[in-house]
XYZ file of C-alpha atoms in Angstrom:
650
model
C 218.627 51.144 -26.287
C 217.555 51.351 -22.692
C 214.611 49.165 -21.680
C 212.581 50.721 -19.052
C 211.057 48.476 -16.852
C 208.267 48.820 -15.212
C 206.512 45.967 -11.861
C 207.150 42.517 -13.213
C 208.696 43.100 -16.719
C 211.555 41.785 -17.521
C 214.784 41.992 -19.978
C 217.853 39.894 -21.500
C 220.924 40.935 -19.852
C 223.667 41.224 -23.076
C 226.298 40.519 -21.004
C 227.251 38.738 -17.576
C 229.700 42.002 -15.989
C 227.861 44.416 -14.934
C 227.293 47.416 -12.557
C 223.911 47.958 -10.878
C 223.467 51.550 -9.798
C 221.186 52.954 -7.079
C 220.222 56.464 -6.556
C 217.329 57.149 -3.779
C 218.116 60.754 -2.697
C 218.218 59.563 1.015
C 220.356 57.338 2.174
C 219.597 53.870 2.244
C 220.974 50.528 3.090
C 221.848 48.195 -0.107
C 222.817 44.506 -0.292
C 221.561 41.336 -2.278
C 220.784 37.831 -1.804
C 221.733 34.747 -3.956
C 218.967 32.198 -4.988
C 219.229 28.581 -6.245
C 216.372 27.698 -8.436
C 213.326 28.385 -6.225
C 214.617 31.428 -4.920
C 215.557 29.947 -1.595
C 218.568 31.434 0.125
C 220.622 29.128 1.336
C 222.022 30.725 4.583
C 223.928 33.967 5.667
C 226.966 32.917 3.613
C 224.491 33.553 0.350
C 223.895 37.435 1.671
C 226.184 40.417 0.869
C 225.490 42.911 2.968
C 227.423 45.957 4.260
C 228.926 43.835 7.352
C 229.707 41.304 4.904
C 230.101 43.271 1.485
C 231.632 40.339 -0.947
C 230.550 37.294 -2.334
C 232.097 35.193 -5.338
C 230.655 37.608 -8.013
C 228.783 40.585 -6.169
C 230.064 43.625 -4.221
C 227.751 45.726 -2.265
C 228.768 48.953 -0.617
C 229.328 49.034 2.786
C 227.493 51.957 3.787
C 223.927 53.114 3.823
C 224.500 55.831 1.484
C 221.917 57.762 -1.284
C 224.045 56.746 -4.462
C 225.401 52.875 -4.982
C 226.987 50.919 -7.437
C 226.867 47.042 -7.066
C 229.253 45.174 -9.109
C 228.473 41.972 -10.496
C 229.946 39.085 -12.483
C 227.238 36.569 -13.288
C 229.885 34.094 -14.400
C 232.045 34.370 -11.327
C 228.428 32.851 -9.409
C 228.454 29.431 -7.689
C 226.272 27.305 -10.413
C 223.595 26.517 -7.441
C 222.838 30.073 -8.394
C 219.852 31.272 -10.305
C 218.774 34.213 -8.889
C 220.574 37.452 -7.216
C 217.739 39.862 -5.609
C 218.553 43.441 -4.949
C 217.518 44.755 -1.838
C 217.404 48.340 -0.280
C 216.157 49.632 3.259
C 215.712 52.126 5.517
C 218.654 52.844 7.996
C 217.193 52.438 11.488
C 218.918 55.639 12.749
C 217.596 58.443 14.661
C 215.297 61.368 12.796
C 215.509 59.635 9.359
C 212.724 58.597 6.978
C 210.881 55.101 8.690
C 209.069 54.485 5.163
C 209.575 54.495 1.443
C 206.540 56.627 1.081
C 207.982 60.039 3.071
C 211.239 60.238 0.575
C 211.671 60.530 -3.365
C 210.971 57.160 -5.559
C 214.125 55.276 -5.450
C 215.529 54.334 -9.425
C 217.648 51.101 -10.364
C 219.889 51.244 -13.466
C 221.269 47.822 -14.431
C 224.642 49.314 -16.466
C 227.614 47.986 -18.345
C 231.013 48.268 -16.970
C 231.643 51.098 -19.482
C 228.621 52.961 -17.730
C 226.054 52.244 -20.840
C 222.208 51.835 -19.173
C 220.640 48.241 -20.419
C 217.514 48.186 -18.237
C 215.747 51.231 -15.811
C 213.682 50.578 -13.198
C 212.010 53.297 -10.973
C 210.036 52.045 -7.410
C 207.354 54.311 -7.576
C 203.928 53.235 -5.388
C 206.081 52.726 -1.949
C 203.908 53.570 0.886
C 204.274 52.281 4.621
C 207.038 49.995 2.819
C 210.724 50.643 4.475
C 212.595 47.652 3.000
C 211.777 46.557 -1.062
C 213.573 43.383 -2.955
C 214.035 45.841 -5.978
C 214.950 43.775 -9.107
C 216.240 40.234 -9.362
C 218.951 38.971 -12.041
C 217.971 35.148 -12.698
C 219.267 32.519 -15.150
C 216.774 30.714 -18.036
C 217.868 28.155 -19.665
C 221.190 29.064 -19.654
C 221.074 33.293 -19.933
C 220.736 35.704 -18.000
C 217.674 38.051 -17.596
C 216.769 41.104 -15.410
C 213.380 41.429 -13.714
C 211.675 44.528 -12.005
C 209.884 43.742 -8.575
C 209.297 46.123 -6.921
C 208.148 43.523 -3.827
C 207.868 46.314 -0.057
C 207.611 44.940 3.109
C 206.170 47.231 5.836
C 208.197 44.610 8.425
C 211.414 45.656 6.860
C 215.017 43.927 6.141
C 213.697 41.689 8.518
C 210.456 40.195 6.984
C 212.084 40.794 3.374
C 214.622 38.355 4.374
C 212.400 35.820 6.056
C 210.299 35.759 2.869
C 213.301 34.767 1.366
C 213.520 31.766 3.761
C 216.772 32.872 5.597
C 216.693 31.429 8.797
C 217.135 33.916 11.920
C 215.992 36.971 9.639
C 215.741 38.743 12.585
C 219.330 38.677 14.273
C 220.153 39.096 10.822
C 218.694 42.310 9.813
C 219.958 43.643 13.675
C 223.437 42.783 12.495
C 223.255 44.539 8.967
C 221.920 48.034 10.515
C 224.674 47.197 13.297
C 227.052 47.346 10.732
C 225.547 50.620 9.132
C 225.179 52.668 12.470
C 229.322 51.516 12.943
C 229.900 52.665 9.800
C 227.678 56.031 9.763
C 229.207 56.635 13.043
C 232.947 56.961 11.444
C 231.901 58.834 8.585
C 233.051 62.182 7.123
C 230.273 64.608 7.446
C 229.188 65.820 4.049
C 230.035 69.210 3.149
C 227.779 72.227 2.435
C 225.547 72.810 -0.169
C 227.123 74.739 -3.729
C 225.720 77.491 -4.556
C 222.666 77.954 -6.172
C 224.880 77.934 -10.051
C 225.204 74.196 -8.799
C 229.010 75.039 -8.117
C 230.895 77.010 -5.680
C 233.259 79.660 -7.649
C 236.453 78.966 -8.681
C 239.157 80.232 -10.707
C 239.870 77.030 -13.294
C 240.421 78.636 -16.814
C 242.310 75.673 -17.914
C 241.562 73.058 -15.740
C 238.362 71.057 -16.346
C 236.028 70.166 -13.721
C 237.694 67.393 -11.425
C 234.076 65.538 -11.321
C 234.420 64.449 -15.071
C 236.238 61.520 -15.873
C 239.582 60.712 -18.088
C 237.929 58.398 -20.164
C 234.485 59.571 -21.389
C 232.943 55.877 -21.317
C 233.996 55.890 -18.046
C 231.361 57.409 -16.517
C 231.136 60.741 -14.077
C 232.027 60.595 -10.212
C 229.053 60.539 -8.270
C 227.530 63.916 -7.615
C 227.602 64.464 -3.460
C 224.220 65.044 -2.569
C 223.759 67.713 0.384
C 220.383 67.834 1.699
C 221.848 66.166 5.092
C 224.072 68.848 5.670
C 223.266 72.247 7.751
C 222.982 75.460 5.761
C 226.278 77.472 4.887
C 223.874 80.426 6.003
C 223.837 79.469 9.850
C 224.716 77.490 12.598
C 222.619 74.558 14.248
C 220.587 75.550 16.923
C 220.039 72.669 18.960
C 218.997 73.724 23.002
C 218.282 77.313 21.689
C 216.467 78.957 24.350
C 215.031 82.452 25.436
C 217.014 84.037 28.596
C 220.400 83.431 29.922
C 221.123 80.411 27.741
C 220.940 80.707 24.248
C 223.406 77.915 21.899
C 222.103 79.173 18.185
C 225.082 80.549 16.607
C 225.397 84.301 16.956
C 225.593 85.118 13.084
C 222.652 83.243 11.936
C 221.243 84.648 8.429
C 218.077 83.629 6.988
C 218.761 84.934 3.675
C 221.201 83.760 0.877
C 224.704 84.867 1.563
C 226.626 87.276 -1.109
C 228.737 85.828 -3.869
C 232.671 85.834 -2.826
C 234.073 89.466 -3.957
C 236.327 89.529 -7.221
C 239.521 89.794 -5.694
C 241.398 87.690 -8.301
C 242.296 88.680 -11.625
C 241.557 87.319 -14.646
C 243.199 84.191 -16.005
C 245.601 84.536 -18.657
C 244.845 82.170 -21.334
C 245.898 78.573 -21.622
C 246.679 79.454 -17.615
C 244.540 78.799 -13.984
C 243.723 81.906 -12.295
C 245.979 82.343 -9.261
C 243.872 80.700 -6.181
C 242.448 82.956 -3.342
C 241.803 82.739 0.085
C 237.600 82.991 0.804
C 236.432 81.989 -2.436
C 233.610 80.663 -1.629
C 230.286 82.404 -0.908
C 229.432 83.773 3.061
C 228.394 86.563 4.752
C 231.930 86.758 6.456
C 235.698 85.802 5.368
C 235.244 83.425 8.197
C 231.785 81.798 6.583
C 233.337 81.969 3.134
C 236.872 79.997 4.150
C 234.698 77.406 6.105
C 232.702 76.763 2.874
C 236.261 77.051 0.692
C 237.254 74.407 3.172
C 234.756 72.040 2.615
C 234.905 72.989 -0.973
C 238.465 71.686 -1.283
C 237.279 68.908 0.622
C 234.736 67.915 -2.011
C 237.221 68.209 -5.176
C 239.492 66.194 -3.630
C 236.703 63.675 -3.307
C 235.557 63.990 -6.677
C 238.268 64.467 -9.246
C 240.195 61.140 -6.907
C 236.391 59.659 -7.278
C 236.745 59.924 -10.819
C 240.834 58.644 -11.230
C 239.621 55.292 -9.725
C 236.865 54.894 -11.929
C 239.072 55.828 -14.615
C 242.092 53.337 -13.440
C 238.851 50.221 -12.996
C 237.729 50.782 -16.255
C 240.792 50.344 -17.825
C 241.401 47.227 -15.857
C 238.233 45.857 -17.014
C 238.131 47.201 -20.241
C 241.825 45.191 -20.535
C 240.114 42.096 -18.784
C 237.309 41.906 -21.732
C 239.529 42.409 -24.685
C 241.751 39.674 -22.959
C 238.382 37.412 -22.614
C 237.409 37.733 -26.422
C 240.866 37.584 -27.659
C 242.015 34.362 -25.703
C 238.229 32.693 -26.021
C 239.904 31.242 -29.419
C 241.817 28.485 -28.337
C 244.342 29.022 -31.660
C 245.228 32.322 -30.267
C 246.113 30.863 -26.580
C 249.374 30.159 -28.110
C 252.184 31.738 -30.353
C 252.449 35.322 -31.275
C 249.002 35.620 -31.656
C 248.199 35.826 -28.057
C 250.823 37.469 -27.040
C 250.136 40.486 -29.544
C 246.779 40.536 -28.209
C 248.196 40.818 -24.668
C 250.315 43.308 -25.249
C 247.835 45.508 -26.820
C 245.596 45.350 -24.368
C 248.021 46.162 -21.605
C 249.445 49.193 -23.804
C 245.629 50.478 -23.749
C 244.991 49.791 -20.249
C 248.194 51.688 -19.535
C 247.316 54.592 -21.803
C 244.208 54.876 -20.014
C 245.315 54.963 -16.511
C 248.283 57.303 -17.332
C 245.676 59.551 -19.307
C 244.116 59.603 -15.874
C 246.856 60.922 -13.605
C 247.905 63.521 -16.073
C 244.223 64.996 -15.089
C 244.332 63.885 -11.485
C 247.840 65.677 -10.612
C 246.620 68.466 -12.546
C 244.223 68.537 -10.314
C 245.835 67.880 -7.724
C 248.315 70.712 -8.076
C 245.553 73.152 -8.328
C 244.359 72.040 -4.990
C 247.694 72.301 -3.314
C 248.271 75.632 -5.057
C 245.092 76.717 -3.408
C 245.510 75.055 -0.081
C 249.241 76.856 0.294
C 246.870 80.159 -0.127
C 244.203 78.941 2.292
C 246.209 77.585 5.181
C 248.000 81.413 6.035
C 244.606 82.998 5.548
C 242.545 80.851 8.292
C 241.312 81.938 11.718
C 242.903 80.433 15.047
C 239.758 77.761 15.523
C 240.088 76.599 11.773
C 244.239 76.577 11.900
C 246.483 74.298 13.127
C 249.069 74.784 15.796
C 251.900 75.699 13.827
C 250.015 78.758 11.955
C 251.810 82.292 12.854
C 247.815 83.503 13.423
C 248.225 81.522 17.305
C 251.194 83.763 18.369
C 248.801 86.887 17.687
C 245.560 84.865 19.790
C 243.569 87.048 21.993
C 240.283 85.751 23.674
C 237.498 86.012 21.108
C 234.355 88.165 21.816
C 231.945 85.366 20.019
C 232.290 81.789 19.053
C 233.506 80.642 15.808
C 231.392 78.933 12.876
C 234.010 75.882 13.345
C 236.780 73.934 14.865
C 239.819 71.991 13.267
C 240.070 68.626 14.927
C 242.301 67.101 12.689
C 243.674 66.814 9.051
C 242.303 64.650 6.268
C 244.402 63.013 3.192
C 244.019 60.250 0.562
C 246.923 57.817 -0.568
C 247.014 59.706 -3.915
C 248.631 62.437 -2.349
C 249.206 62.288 1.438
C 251.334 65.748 1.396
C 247.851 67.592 0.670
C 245.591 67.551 3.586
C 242.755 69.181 4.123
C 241.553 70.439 7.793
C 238.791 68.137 9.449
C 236.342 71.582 10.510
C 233.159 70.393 13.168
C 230.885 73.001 13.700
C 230.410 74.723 17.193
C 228.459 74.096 19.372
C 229.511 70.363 18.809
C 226.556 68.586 17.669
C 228.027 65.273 19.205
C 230.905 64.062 21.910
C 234.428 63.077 20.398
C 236.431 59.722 21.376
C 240.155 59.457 21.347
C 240.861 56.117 20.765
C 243.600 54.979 22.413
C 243.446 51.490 21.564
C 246.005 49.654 18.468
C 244.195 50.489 15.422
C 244.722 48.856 11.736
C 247.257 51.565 10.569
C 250.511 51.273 10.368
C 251.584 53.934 12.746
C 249.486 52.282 15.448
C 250.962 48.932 14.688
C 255.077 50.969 15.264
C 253.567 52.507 18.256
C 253.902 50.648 21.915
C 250.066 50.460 23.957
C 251.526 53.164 26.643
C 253.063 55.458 23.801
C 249.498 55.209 22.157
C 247.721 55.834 24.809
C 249.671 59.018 26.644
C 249.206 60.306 22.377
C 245.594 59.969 23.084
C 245.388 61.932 26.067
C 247.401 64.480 24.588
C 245.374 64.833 21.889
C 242.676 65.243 23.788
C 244.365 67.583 26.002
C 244.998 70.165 22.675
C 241.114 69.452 21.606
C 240.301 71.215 25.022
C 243.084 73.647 25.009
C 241.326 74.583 21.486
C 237.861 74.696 22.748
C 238.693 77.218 25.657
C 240.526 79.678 23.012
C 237.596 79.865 20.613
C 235.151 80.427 23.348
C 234.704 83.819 25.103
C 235.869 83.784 28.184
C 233.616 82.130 30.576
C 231.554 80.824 28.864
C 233.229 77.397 28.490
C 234.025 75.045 31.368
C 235.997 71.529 31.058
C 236.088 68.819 33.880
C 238.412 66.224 34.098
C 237.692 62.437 35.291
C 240.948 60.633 35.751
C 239.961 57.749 37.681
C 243.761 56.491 38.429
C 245.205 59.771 37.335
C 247.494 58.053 35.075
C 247.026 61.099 32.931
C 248.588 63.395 35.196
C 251.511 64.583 33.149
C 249.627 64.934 29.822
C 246.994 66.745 32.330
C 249.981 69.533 33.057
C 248.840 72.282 30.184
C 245.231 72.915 31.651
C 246.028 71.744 35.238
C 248.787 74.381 35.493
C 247.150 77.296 33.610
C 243.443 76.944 36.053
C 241.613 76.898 33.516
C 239.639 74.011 34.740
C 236.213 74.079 36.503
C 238.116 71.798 39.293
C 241.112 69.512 40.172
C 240.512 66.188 37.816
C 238.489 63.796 39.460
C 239.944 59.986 40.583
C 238.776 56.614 42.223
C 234.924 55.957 42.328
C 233.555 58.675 43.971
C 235.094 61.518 42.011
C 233.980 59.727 38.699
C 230.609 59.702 40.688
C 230.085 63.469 42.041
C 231.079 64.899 38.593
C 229.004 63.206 36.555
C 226.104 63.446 39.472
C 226.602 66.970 38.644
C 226.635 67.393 35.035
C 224.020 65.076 35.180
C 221.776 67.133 37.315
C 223.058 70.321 34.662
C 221.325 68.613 32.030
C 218.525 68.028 33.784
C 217.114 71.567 34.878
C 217.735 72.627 31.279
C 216.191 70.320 29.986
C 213.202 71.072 32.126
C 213.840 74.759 32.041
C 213.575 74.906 27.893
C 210.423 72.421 27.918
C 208.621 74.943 30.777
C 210.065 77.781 28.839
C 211.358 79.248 31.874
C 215.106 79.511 31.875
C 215.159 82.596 33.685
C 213.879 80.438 36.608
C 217.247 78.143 36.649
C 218.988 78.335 39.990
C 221.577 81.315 40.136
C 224.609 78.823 40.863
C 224.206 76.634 37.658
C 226.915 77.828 35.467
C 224.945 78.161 31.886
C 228.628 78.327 30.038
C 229.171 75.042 27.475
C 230.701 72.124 29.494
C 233.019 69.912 28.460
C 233.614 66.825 30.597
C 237.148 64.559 29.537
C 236.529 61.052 30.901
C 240.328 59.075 30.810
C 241.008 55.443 31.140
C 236.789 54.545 30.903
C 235.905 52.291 32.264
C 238.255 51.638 35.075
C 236.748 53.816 38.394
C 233.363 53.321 36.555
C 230.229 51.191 37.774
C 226.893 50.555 36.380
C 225.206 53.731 37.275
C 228.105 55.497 36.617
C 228.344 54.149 32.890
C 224.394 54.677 32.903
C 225.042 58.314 33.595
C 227.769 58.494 31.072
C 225.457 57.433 28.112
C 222.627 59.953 29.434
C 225.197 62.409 29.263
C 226.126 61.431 25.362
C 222.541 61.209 24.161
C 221.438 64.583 25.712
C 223.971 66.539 26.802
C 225.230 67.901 23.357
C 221.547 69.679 23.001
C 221.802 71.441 26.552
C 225.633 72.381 25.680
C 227.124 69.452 27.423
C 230.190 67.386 25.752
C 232.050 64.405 26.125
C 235.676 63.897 25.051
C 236.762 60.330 26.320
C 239.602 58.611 25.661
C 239.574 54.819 25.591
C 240.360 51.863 23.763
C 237.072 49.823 23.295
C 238.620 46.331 24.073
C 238.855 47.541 27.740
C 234.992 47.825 27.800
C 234.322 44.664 25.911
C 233.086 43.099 29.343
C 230.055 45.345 28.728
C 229.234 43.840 25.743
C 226.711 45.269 23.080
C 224.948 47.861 25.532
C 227.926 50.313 25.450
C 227.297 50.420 21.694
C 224.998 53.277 21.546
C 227.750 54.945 23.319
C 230.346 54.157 21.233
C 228.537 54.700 17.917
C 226.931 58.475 19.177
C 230.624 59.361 19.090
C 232.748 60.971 16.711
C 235.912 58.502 16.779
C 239.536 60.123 15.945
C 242.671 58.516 16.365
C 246.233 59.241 18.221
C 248.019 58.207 15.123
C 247.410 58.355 11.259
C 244.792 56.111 10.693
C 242.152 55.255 7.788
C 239.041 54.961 9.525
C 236.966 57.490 8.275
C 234.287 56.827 5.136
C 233.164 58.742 3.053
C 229.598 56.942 2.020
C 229.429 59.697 -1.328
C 231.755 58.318 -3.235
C 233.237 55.475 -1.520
C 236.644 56.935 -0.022
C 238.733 55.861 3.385
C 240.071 59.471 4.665
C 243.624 59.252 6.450
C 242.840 60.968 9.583
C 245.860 62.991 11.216
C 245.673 64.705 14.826
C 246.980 68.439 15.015
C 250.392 68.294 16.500
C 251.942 71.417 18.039
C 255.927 72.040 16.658
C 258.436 70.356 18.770
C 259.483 72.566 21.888
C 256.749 74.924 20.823
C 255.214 76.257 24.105
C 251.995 78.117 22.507
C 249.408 75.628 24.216
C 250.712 76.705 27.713
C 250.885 80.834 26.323
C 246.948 80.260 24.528
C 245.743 78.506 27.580
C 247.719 81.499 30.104
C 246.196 83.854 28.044
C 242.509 82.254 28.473
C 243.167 82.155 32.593
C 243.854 85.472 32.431
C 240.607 86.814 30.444
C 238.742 84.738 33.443
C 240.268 86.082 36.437
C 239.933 90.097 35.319
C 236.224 89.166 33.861
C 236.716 90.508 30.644
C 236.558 89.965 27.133
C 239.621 91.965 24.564
């Protein structure tokens, strides 16, 4: 039976392995603290934390995220511990809740392994609070008991920990939401919100729903919360304005889209439906792939969510049954223990095949449905080997979307899934061009991985001009050694540049002077709501400014500039794609940081870096690659030159 706790109360733990689950409907920071006797923390090495998620006994996630599980084994701890305190917080990021109050009471399960609740705890009374030491495990006379607290501190991580008597609290708490803001700054947007039946529509007559696990004492995947996310319905509207300039996306609703139309049959029995392209609800095929898209993205998530919880509890379900079998020394030896070996690995194996069988059942539904998706998408959401780029023509309006990349998990690297960002971009991308932890980076010489970057980068652009209607987006180039020259070629050679790419100090200089003084007069034309009054020279298409090599050719006021640029241009319809590995900067130190993390990071290579902070997963990010001796960036990009010079749109 499930005690629920409420300030102060406390409960016998049954057993010393256990998960401790967190669910806050915002996202918020987790970690805990070990305790000897008095409580008294004994240093940073006695903190897990998300830059330091792992201690002997405790895991913490190492995100801030709106759903956690914390695993602990309370007979893994050092015996100078007594007490482990769970703490939450606030992320310090921008336009998110600053106090406990403003969001939804968070709620503290204390669970077996096998997902059974022994103790509930729910924080209610939070106020101006935006850090709380939730509940504390701590040992009496030899077990182990569970206490609600409940304890807020208006001063945050930072006086929480100091009341704990960790020396330098403050440099402390800096580092943890350090860590976070890297973290949330490599992170997999969440997808769009289901539909209002909780689900988005899909044709699985015999093929259960991927969030459920293999074993039913398993316990589900976590559900992906989605009130971060924009609405399916529209587009952000960040700089909207009245006049000339207007960045809200031209097919906003503000009504519910329609339900998908029937356009599959009906399953035969025992048999899945045949998959269909725009499945997914949206007031245009375009809207409705973009949410199929994302939908795919989320099963994939969620039915591999639920294979590795599956594949760890049969581990530890194996790891137990070991325990109590071998805890009698007469079975350690003879056929006794053996027997009881083997019969616990023979369950643990059942379990974990029982759990692929669903996953690549799964997993072929998703591929059967991808091979139906991938012919069906538009030019901005497909990639450069799609037929639908040797039919291109100049767009009249911009699309919801744009493919940047590809996304894949180890259980199945052949299906991929396209990275979409919405348009306009909501924030700058960086290239990085610098050796990474994957293993293609590692095979890959610094020059090669570098000229990869810049290529890369050099498609990204190619791919914003062809969405965009012509004229009405404009890239610059800095190229402060112009060591990018030949990977420059494509948009150099087509004109489709606003002007020849910009080298030594004073080109870096007099373009960013200028798209500087761009963002500006918008800026001061929206506040005055007078952007008829902007001067008739500005050009009021979306920029796009490519910065290669940063920060060689770059001095103080020009990297000033450069992080004005990140933090407002993207509102105004100014971007930044750099390319740059981050260890040439280092002389900077911590102040290019808010740079750094205000930019979407992709890679030249396959590499694992991005998180998913819903359930826990490290995407494989791939970069869109046209086909060997495949000319159809130089005929997409001719084709955009030539919509420019005659003026007009197809």
């Amino acid at each position: 039976m499930t005690a629920e706790l409420v300030r102060g109360q406390n409960h016998t733990l049954p057993q010393t392995r256990l998960e401790i689950r967190v669910s806050a409907g915002t996202p918020v920071v987790a970690g805990a603290t070990l305790g000897d006797e008095r409580g008294t923390v004994h240093g940073i090495e006695w903190i897990a934390h998300p830059g330091s998620p792992q201690l002997p006994g405790l895991e913490v996630s190492r995100q801030a995220a709106a759903d956690h599980r914390l695993a602990v084994d309370l007979d893994a701890m050092p015996a100078a511990v007594h007490r482990v305190t769970v703490l939450l917080a606030l992320p310090m990021e921008a336009g998110g809740p600053v106090r406990f109050g403003a969001v939804a009471a968070p709620f503290v399960a204390v669970t077996g392994l096998e997902g059974t609740e022994i103790a509930t705890f729910t924080l209610t009374g939070l106020d101006a609070e935006s850090a709380v030491a939730a509940l504390e495990l701590y040992r009496r006379q030899g077990d182990w008991k569970v206490r609600a607290v409940g304890q807020g501190y208006a001063g945050g991580l930072a006086a929480m920990l100091a009341d704990q008597g960790v020396a330098g609290a403050a440099e402390l708490a800096r580092s943890i939401h350090e860590a976070v803001a890297r973290g949330s700054a490599r992170s997999v947007a969440p997808p769009p919100p289901r539909t209002p039946e909780g689900d988005r529509v899909r044709h699985t007559a015999a093929i259960g729903d991927p969030a459920q696990p293999v074993s039913p004492s398993a316990g589900p995947a976590p559900s992906r919360p989605t009130a971060a996310t924009d609405s399916t319905a529209g587009g952000p509207t960040a700089g909207a304005s009245t006049g000339p300039i207007n960045y809200a996306h031209p097919r906003r609703q503000a009504t519910a889209p329609p339900p998908p139309p029937p356009t599959a049959p009906p399953a035969e029995p025992g048999r899945p439906a045949q998959p269909v392209a725009g499945d997914a609800t949206g007031w245009s095929m375009e809207e409705r792939l973009y949410n199929q898209v994302w939908g795919m993205f989320e099963d994939l998530a969620r039915t591999t969510a639920a294979y590795r919880s599956a594949v760890d509890f049969a581990e530890s379900r194996m790891d137990q049954e070991l325990d109590r079998a071998l805890s009698d020394p007469r079975n350690r030896i003879g056929g006794a223990g053996d027997r009881a070996r083997e019969e616990a690995r023979a369950k643990r194996d059942q379990l974990t095949d029982r759990a692929r069988e669903a996953l690549d059942r799964d997993l072929a539904q998703l591929a059967a449905e991808s091979a139906v998706v991938e012919p069906a998408l538009p030019a901005a959401f497909a990639g450069w080997d799609n037929p639908v780029w040797h039919a291109y023509r100049v767009p009249m309006e911009i699309p919801m979307a744009l493919r940047i990349g590809d996304l894949h998990l180890p259980e199945n690297p052949d299906l991929r899934i396209p990275l979409l960002v919405r348009l306009p971009l909501e924030r700058g991308i960086w290239v990085d061009s610098g050796r990474t932890a994957s293993e293609a980076a590692a095979l890959t010489d610094t020059d090669r991985l570098r000229r990869l970057a810049m290529d890369n980068a050099v498609a990204h652009a190619a791919r914003l001009l062809a969405v965009y209607p012509a004229g009405e987006f404009s890239v610059h180039v800095i190229d402060p050694a112009g060591s990018a020259a030949a990977a420059l070629a494509p948009l150099v050679n087509s004109g489709v540049l606003a002007g020849p790419p910009a080298s030594g100090a004073g080109g870096v200089a007099s373009v960013l002077a200028h798209l500087t003084r761009r963002v500006d007069l918008v800026q001061m034309a929206i506040r005055a709501g007078a952007a008829d009054s902007l001067p008739p020279e500005l050009d009021t298409a979306e920029q796009l400014l490519i910065v290669n090599d940063f920060p060689h050719g770059f001095d103080d006021r020009a990297v000033t500039q450069l992080r004005y640029l990140a933090d407002e241009g993207p509102s105004v319809g100014v971007h930044l794609l750099m390319v740059a590995d981050r260890e040439d900067a280092s002389a900077y130190g911590p102040v290019l940081d808010p740079l750094w993390r205000s930019l979407l990071r992709i890679t030249a290579v396959a590499d694992d870096h991005l998180a998913d902070p819903w359930v826990g997963h490290a995407w494989t990010y791939e970069p869109l690659r046209t086909p060997p001796g495949s000319r159809v960036l130089e005929q997409v990009l001719a084709q955009v030159a030539a919509a420019r010079r005659t003026g007009r749109r197809p």
